[in-house]
Coordinates of C-alpha atoms in Angstrom, one line a residue:
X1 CA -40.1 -41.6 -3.6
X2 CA -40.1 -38.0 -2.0
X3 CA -37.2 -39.3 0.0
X4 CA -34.9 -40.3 -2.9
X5 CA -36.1 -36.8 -4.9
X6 CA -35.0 -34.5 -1.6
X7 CA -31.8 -36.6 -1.4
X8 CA -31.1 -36.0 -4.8
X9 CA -31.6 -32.0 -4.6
X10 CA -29.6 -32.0 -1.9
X11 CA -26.9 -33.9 -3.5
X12 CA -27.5 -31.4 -6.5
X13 CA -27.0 -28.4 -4.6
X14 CA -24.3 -29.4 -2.7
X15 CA -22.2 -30.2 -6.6
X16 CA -23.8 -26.4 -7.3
X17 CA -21.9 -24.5 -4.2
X18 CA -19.1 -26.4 -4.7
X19 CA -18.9 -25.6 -8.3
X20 CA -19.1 -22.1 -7.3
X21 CA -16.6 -22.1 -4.9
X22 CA -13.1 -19.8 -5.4
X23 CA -10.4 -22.5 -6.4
X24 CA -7.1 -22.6 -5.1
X25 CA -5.3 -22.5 -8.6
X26 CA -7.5 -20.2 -10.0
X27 CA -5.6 -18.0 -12.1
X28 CA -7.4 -15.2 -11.2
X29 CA -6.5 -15.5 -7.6
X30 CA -3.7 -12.7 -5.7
X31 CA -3.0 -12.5 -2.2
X32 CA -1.4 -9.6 -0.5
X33 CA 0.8 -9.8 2.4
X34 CA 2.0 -7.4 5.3
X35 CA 5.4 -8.2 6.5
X36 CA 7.7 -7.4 9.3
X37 CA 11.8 -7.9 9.0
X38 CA 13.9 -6.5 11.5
X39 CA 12.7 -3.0 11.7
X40 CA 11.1 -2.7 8.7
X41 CA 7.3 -3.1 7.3
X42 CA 6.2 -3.4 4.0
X43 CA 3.7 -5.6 2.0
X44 CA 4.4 -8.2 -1.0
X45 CA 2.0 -9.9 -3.2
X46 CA 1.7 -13.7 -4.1
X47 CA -0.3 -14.4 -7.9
X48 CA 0.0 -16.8 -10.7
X49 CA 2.0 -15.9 -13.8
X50 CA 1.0 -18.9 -16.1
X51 CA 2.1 -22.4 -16.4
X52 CA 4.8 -25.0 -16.9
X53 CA 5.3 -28.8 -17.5
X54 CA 7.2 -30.8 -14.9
X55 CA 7.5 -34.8 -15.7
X56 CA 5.0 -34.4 -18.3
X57 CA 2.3 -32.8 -15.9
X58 CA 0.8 -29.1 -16.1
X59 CA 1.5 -27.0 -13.0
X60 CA 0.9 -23.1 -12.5
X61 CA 3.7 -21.1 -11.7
X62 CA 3.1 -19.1 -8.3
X63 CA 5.0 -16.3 -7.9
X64 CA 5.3 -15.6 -3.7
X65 CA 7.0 -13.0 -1.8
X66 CA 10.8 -12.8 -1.1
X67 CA 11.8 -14.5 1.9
X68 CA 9.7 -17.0 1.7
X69 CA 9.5 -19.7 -1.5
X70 CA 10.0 -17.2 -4.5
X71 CA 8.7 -19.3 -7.8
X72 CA 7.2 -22.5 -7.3
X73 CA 5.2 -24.5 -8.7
X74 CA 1.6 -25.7 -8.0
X75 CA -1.3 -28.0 -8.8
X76 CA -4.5 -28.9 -7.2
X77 CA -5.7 -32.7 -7.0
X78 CA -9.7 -31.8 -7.3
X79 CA -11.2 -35.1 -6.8
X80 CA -8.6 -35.5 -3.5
X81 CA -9.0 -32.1 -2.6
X82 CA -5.2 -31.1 -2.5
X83 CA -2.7 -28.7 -3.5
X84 CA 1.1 -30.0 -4.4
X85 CA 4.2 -27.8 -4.8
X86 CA 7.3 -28.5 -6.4
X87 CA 9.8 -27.8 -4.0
X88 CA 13.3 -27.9 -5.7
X89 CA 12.6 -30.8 -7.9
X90 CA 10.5 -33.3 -5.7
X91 CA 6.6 -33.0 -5.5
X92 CA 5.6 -31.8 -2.1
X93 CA 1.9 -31.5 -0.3
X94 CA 1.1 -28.2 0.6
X95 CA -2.5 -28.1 1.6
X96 CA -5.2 -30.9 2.3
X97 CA -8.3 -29.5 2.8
X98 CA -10.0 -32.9 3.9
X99 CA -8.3 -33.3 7.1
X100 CA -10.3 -33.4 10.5
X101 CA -9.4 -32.7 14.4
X102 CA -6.7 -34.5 15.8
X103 CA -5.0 -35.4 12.1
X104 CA -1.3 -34.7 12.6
X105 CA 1.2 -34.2 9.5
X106 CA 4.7 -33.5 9.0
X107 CA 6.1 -31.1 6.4
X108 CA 10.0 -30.8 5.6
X109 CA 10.9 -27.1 5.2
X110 CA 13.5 -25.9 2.2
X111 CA 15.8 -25.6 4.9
X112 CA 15.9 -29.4 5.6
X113 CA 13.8 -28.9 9.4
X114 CA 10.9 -31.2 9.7
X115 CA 7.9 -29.6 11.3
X116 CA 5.6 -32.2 12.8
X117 CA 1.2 -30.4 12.9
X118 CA -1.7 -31.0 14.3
X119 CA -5.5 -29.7 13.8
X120 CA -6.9 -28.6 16.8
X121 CA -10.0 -26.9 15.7
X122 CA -12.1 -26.9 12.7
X123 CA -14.9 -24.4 12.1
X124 CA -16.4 -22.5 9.0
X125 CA -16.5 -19.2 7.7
X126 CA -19.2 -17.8 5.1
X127 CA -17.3 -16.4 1.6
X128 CA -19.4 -14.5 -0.9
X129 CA -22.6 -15.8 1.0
X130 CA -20.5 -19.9 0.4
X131 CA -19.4 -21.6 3.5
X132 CA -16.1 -22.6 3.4
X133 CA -14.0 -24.7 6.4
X134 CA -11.5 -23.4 8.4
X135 CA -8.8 -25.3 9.8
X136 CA -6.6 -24.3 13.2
X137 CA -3.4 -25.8 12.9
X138 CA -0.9 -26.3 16.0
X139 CA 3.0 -26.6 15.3
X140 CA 3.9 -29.5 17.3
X141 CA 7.7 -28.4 16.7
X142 CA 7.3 -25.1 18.2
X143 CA 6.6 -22.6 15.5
X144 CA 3.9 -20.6 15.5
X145 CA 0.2 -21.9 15.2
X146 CA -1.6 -21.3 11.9
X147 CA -4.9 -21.2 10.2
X148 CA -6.0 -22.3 6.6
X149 CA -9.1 -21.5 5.0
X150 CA -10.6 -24.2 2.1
X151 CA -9.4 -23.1 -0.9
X152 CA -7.5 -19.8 0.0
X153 CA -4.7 -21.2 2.1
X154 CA -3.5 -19.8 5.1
X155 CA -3.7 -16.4 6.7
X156 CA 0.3 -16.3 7.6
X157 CA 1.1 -16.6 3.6
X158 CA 0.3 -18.7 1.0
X159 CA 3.8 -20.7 1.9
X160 CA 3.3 -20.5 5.9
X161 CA 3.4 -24.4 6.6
X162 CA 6.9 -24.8 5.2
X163 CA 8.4 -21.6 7.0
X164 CA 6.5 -21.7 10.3
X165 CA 9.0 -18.9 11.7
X166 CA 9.5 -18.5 15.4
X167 CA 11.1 -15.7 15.8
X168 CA 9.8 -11.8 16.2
X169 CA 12.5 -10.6 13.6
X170 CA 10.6 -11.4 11.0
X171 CA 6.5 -12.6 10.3
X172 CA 3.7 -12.2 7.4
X173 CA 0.4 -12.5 7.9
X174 CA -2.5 -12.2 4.9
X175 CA -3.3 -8.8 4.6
X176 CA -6.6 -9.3 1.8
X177 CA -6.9 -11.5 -1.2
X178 CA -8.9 -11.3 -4.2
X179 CA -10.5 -13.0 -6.9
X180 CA -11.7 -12.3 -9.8
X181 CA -10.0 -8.5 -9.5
X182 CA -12.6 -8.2 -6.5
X183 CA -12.4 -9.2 -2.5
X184 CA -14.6 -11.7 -1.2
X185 CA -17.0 -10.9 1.6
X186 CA -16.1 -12.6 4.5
X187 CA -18.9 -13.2 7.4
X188 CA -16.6 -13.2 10.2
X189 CA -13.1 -12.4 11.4
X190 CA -10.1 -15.7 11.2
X191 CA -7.1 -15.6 12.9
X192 CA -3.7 -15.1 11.5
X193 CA -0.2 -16.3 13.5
X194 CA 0.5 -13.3 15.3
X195 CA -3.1 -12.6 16.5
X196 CA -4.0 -10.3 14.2
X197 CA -7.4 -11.1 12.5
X198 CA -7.3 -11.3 8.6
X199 CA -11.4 -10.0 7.5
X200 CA -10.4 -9.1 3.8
X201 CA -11.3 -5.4 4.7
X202 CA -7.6 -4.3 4.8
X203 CA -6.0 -1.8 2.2
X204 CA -3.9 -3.6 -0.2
X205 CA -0.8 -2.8 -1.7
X206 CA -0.8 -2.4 -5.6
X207 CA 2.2 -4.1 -7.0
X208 CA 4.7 -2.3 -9.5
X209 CA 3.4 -4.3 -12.0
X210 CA -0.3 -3.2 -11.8
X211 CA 0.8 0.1 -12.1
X212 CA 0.8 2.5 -15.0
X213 CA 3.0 5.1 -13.1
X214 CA 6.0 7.2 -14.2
X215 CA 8.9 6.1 -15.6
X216 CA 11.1 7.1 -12.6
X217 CA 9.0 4.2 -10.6
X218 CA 9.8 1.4 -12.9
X219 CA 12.9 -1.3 -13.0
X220 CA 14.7 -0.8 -16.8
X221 CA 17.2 -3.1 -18.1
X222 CA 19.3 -2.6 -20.7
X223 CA 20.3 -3.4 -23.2
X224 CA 18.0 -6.8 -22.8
X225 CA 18.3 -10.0 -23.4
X226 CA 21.4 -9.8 -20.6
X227 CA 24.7 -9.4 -22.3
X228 CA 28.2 -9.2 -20.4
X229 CA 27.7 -5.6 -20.1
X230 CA 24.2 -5.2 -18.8
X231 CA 22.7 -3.0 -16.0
X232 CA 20.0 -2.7 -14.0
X233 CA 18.5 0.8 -13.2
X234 CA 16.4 1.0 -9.9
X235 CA 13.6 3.4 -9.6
X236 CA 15.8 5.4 -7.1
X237 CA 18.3 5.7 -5.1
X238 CA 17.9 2.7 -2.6
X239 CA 19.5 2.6 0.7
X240 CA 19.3 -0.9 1.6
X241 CA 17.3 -3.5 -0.4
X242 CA 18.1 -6.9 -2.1
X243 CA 18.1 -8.6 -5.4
X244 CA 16.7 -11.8 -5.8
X245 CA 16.8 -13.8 -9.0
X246 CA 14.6 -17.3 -9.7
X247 CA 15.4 -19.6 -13.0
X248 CA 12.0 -21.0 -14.3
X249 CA 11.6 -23.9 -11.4
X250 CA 11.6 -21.4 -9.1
X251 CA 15.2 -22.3 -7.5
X252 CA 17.1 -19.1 -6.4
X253 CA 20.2 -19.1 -8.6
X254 CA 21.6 -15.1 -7.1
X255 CA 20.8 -12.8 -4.3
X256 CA 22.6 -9.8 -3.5
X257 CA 22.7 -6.5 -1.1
X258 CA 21.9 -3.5 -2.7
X259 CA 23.4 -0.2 -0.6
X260 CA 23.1 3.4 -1.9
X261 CA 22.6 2.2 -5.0
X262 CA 20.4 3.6 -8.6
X263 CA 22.1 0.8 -10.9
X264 CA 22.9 -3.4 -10.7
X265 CA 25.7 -4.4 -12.5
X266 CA 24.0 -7.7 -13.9
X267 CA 26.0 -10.9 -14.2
X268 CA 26.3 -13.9 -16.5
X269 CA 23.9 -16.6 -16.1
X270 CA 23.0 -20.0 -18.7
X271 CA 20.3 -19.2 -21.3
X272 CA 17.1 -19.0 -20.5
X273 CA 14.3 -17.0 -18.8
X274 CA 14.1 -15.9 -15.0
X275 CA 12.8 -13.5 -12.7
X276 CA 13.8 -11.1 -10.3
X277 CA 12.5 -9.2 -7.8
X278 CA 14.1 -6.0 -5.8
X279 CA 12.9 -5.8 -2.6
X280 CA 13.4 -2.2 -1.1
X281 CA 13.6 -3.1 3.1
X282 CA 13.6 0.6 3.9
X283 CA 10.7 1.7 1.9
X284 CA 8.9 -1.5 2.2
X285 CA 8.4 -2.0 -2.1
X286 CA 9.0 -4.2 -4.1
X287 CA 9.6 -4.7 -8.1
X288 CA 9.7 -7.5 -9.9
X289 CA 9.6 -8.8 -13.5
X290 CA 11.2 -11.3 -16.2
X291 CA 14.9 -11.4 -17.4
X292 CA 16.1 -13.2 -19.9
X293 CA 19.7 -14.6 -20.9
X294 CA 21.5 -15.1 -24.2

């Protein structure tokens, strides 16, 4: 009898730290990044901006840094312990955090490039005093090895596994994430893709839209809703950045260079809501926020 009663506190605690564990599709959830394109360094930030129904099914919208998925959106299987993405208009896995040594994978990048991946390690790191695995990831393709965290995802961006980059001109790496507007405590050091350790002890950049600064350091459009004659005003005078802009599935419909320029001419697009985000490579910022056409 004191055999069944110990196997049934253990079974109860085990349900009580898993209850307590940080959820990948927790709404609360925003991971900063550190990037490096060409010669220039800045840092982006990946959060959830609320949520949207595909095929009759709920997903959050995840809004990522430029370069890599921009919009997308996500859902978490709980009982199978997976997160899917919508990836154009198909469903695709993202993370599985059940998988074991030696389990190999393929994932098809938005590029069309199938990457084929193996786990060659798994170990466990302590989060908030919660133990959480951690699984090392080789890129049987030749891209750069990886490592994913239960829950979090993985330290070379949120998106790493679809864009497992191999060349030096341009990389991101987690720089800290938090949760509940506060970092986690992590008990030891995990490795990102370019052998820089991610400990959650970094600075983080705070994104234009947490905050309340000047008026000067804020993207104005007008006169909004977009109309045929609409403009853009930057912040300042930018010598080299880009314009992205997402429709609501998170499919890029427009990019363009921006050179020595303080205004955007916008153009015509169909009716609806999107996003955009400016992306200043010389200054390493970025702005983004909602547009909406009539």
């Amino acid at each position: 009898m004191k055999h069944i009663l110990s196997i049934v506190v253990i079974l109860l605690l085990a349900q009580a730290c898993d209850a307590q564990k940080i959820r990948f599709t927790d709404t609360s959830n925003v991971w900063y990044y550190t990037f490096t394109r060409a010669h220039s360094n800045g840092q982006f930030l990946g959060e959830y901006q609320g949520d949207s129904l595909f095929n009759g099914v709920t997903y959050l919208v995840m809004r990522t840094p430029p370069f890599a998925l921009g919009i997308r959106l996500v859902r978490e299987d709980s009982i199978n312990k997976k997160i899917y993405v919508i990836d154009d208009t198909s469903e695709k896995l993202l993370y599985d955090f059940t998988l074991e040594v030696g389990d190999t994978f393929s994932y098809i990048s938005p590029t069309g490039v199938i990457n084929y991946h193996i786990v060659n390690k798994v170990d466990s790191v302590q989060i908030d005093s919660i133990w959480y695995k951690v699984r090392h990831f080789k890129n049987i393709s030749g891209g750069f090895p990886y490592t994913v965290i239960d829950n979090i995802g993985c330290t070379g961006g949120i998106t790493f596994p679809f864009w497992t980059y191999t060349t030096t001109v341009y990389f991101q790496r987690l720089n800290c994430f938090f949760n509940n507007r506060s970092k986690p405590i992590m008990s030891n050091a995990i490795s990102t893709p370019y052998g820089l350790p991610f400990t959650n002890t970094d600075s983080c950049y705070v994104s234009v839209g947490d905050v309340v600064g000047e008026k000067d350091d804020k993207v104005s459009i007008s006169p909004h809703p977009v109309t045929s004659v609409s403009t853009m005003s930057l912040p300042y005078l930018m010598k080299e950045a880009t314009y992205t802009l997402y429709n609501a599935m998170g499919q890029k419909v427009e990019q363009r260079t921006i050179r020595n320029l303080d205004k955007l001419q916008l153009q015509q697009h169909n009716t609806g809501v999107y996003y955009y985000i400016v992306s200043d490579e010389v200054k390493g910022k970025a702005y983004r926020g909602k547009i909406i056409f009539e």
